[in-house]
mmCIF file of C-alpha atoms in Angstrom:
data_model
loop_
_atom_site.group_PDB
_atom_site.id
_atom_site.type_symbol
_atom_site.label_atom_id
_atom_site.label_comp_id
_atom_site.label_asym_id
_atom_site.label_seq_id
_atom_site.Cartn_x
_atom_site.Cartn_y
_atom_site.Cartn_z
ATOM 1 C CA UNK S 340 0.000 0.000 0.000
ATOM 2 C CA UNK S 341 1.346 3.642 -1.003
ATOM 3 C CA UNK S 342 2.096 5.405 1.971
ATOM 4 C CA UNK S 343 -0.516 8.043 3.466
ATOM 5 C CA UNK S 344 -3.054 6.026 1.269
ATOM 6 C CA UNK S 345 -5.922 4.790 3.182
ATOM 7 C CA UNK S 346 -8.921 2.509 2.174
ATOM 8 C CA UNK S 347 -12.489 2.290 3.793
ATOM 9 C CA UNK S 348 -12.681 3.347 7.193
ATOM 10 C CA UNK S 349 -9.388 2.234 8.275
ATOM 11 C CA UNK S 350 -7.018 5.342 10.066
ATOM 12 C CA UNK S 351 -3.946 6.485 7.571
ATOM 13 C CA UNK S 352 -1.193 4.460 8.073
ATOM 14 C CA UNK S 353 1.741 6.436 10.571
ATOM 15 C CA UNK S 354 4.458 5.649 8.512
ATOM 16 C CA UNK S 355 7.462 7.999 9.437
ATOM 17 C CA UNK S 356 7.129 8.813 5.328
ATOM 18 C CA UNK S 357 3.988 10.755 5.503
ATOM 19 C CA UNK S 358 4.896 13.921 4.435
ATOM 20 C CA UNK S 359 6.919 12.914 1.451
ATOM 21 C CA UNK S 360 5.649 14.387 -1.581
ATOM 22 C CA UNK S 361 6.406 12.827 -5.027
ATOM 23 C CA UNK S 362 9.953 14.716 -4.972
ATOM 24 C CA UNK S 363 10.473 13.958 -1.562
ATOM 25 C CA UNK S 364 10.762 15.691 1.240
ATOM 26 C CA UNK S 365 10.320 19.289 1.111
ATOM 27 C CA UNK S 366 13.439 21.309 1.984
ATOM 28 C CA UNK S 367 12.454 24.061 4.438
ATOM 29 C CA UNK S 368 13.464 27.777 4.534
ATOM 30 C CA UNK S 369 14.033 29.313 7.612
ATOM 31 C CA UNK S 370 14.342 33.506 7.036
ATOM 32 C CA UNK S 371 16.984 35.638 8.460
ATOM 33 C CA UNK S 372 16.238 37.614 11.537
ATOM 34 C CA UNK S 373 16.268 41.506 10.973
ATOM 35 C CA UNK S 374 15.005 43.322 8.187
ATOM 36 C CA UNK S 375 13.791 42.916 4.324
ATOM 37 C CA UNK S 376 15.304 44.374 1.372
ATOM 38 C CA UNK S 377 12.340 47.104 1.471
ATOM 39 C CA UNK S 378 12.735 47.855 4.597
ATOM 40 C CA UNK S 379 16.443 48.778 4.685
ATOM 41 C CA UNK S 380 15.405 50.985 2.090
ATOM 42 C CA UNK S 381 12.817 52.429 4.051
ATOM 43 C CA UNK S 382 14.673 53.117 6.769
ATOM 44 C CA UNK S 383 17.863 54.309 4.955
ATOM 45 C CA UNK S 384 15.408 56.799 3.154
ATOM 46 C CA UNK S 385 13.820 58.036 6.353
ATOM 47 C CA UNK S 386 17.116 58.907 7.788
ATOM 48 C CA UNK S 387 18.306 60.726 5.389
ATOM 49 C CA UNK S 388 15.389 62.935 5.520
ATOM 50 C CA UNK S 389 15.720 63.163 8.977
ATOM 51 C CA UNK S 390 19.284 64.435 8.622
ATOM 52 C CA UNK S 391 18.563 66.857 5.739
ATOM 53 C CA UNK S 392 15.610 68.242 7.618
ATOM 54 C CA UNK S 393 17.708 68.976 10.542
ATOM 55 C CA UNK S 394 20.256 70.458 8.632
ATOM 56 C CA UNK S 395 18.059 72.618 6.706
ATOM 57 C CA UNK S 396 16.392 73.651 9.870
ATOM 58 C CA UNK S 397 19.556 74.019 12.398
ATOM 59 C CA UNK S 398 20.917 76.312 9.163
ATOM 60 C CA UNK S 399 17.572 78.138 9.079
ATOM 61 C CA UNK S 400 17.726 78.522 12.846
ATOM 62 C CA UNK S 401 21.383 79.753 12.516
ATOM 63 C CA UNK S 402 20.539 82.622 10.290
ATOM 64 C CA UNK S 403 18.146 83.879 12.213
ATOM 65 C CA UNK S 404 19.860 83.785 15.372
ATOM 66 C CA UNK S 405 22.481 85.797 13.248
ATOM 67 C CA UNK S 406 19.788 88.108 11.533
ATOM 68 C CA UNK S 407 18.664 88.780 15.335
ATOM 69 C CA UNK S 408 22.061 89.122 16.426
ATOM 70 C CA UNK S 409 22.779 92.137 13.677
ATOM 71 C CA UNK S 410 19.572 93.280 14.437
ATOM 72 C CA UNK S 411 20.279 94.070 18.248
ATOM 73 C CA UNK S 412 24.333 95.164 17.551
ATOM 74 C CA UNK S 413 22.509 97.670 14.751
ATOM 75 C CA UNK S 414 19.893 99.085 17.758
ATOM 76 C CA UNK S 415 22.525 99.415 20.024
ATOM 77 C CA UNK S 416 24.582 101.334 17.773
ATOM 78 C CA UNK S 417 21.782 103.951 17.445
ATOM 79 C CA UNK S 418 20.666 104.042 21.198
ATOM 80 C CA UNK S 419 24.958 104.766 21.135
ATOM 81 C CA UNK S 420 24.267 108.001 18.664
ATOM 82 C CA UNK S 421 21.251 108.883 20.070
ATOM 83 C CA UNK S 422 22.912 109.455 23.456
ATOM 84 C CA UNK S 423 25.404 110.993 21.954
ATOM 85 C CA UNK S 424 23.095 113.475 20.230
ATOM 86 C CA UNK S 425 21.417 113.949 23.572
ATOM 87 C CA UNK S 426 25.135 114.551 25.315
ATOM 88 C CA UNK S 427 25.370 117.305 22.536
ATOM 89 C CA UNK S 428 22.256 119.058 22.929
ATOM 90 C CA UNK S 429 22.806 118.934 26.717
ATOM 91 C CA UNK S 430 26.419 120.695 26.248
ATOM 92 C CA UNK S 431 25.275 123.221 24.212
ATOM 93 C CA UNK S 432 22.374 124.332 26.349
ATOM 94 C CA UNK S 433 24.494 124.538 28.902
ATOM 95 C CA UNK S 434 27.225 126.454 27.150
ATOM 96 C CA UNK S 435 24.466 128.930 26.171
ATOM 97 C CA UNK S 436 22.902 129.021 29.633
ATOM 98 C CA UNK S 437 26.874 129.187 31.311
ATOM 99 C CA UNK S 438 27.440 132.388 28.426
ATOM 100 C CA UNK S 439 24.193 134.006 29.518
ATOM 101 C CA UNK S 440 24.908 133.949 33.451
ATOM 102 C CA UNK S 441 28.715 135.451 32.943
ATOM 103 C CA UNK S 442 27.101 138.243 30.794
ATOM 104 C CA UNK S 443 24.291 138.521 33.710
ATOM 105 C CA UNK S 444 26.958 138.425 36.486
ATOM 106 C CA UNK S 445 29.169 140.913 34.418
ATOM 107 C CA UNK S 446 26.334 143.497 34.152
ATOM 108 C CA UNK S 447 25.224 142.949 38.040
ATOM 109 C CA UNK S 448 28.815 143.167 38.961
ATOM 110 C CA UNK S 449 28.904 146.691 36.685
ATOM 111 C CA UNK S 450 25.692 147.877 38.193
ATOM 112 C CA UNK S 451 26.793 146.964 41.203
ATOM 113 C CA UNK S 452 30.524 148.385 41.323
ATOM 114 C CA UNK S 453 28.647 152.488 39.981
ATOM 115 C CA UNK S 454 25.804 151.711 42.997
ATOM 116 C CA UNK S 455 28.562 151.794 45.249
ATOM 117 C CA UNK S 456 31.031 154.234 43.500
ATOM 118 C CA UNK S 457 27.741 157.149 43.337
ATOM 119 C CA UNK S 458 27.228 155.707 47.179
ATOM 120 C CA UNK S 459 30.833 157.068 47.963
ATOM 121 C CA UNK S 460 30.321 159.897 49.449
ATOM 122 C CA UNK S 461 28.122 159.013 51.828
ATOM 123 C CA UNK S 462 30.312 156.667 53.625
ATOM 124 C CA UNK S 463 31.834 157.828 56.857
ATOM 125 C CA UNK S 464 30.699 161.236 56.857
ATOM 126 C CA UNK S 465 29.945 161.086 60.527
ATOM 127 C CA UNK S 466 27.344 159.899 63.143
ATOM 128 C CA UNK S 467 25.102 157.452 61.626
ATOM 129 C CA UNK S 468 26.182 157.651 58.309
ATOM 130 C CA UNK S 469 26.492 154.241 56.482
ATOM 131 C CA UNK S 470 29.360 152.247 56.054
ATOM 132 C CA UNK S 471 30.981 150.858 53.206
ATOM 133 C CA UNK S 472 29.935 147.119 53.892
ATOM 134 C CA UNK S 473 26.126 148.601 54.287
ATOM 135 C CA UNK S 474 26.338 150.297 50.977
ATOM 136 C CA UNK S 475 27.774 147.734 48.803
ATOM 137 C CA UNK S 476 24.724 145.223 50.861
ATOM 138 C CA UNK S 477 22.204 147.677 49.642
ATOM 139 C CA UNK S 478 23.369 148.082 46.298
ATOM 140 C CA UNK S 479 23.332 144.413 45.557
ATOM 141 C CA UNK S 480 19.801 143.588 47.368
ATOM 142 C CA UNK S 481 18.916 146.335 44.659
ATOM 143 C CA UNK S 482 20.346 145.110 41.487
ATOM 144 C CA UNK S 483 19.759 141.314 42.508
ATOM 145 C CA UNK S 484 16.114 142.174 42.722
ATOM 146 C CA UNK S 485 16.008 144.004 39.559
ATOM 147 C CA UNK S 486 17.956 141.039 37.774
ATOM 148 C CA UNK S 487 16.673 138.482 38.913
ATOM 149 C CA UNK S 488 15.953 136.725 35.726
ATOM 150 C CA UNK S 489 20.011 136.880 35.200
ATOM 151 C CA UNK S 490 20.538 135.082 38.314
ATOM 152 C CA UNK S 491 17.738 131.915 37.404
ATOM 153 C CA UNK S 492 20.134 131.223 34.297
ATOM 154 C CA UNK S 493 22.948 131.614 36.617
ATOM 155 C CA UNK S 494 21.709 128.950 38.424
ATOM 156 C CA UNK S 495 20.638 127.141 35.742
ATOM 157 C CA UNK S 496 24.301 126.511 34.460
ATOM 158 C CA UNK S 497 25.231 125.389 37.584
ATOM 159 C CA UNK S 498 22.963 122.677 38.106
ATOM 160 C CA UNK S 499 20.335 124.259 40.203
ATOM 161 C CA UNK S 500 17.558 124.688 37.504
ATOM 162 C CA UNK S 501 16.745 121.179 37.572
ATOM 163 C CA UNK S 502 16.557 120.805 41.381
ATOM 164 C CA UNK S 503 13.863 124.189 41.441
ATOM 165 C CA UNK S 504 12.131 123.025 37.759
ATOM 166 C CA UNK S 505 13.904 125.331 35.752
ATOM 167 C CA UNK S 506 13.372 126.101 32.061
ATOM 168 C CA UNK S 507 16.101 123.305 31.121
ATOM 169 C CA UNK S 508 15.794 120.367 28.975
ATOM 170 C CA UNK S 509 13.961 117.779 31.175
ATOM 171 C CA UNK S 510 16.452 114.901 30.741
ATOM 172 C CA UNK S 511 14.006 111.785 31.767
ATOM 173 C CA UNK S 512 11.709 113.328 28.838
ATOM 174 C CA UNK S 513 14.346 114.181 26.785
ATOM 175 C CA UNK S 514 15.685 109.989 27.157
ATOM 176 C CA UNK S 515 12.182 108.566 26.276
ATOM 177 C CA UNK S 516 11.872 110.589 23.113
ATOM 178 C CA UNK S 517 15.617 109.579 22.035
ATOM 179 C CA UNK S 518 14.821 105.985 22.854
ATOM 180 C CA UNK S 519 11.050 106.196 21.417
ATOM 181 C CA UNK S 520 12.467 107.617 18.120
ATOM 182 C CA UNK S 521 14.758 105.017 17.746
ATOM 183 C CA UNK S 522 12.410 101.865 18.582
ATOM 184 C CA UNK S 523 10.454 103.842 15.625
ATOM 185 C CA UNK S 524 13.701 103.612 13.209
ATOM 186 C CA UNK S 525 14.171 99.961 14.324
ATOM 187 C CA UNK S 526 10.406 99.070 13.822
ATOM 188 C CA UNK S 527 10.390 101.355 10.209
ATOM 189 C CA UNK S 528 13.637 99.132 8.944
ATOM 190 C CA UNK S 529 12.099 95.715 10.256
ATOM 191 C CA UNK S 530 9.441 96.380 8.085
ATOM 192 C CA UNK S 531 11.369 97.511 4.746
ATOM 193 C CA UNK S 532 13.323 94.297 4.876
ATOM 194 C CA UNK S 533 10.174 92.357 5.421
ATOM 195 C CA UNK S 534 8.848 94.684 2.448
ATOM 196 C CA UNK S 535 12.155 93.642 0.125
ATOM 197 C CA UNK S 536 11.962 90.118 0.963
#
């Protein structure tokens, strides 16, 4: 009897040939652990996308940092002039104001010096008669009075004006429109660039 042949109800015969076919006994392939042909493909395609992306990217990121970088040394720059601009303005008022007070002291002094000199000969005549030091007092409450706008920029050029609100440049104000005018540069050139681009 053929083997794996059976014939009425009898069970198939357990011959250790059973799974012969007519070649003989198929040879069986065992596959290689790790991956297909496809998938080293697959995954030597997906990292090099990976790495170009994050090339392209850290390079993208670069620039800007850069751009930024500019960006900020440029701002500080003009803050730099501005300040600058600011010092100048403040040295020339006070130049002006220092000018105006040596004139105004030069004048007092003048009026002054021919209050006393016209005073002369009332100086120790006698009993009760002023002296000298009460004269030239006199003479300069007088003329002090009378110039008093002369002695404000007097002390104006030495610093006092802003203590007693004086009519000098307010520097706080004077600061915030420097610094507002240039955020307004920096914010006008942002957007011509963006405008170019």
């Amino acid at each position: 009897m053929a083997a794996g042949m059976a014939f009425g109800n009898s069970a198939p015969d357990d011959s250790p040939y059973a799974d012969e076919g007519p070649y003989g006994t198929p040879v069986v392939k065992r596959k290689k652990a790790g991956l297909t042909r496809r998938g080293k493909v697959a995954v030597a395609v997906a990292g090099v996308t990976i790495v170009g992306a994050g090339t392209i990217w850290w390079n993208v990121h670069q620039a800007g940092v850069e751009a930024d970088r500019k960006e900020a040394t440029a701002l500080q720059i003009q803050m730099k002039q501005l300040e600058l601009e600011e010092m100048r303005i403040r040295n020339a008022q006070a130049s002006t104001d220092k000018q105006a007070a040596t004139a105004s002291a030069g004048r007092l002094q003048a009026a002054v010096d021919k209050c006393v000199k016209d005073s002369a000969d009332q100086i120790g005549k006698g009993y009760g008669s002023p002296s000298r030091s009460s004269v030239v007092a006199d003479c300069k409450q007088q003329y002090e009075n009378s110039d008093a706008s002369g002695m404000k920029a007097a002390g104006s050029a030495w610093g006092t004006g802003e203590d007693e609100g004086g009519g000098g440049i307010n520097s706080s104000a004077l600061l915030g429109l420097v610094a507002g005018g240039g955020l307004a540069v920096a914010l006008f050139a942002r957007k011509g660039k963006k405008a170019d681009a």
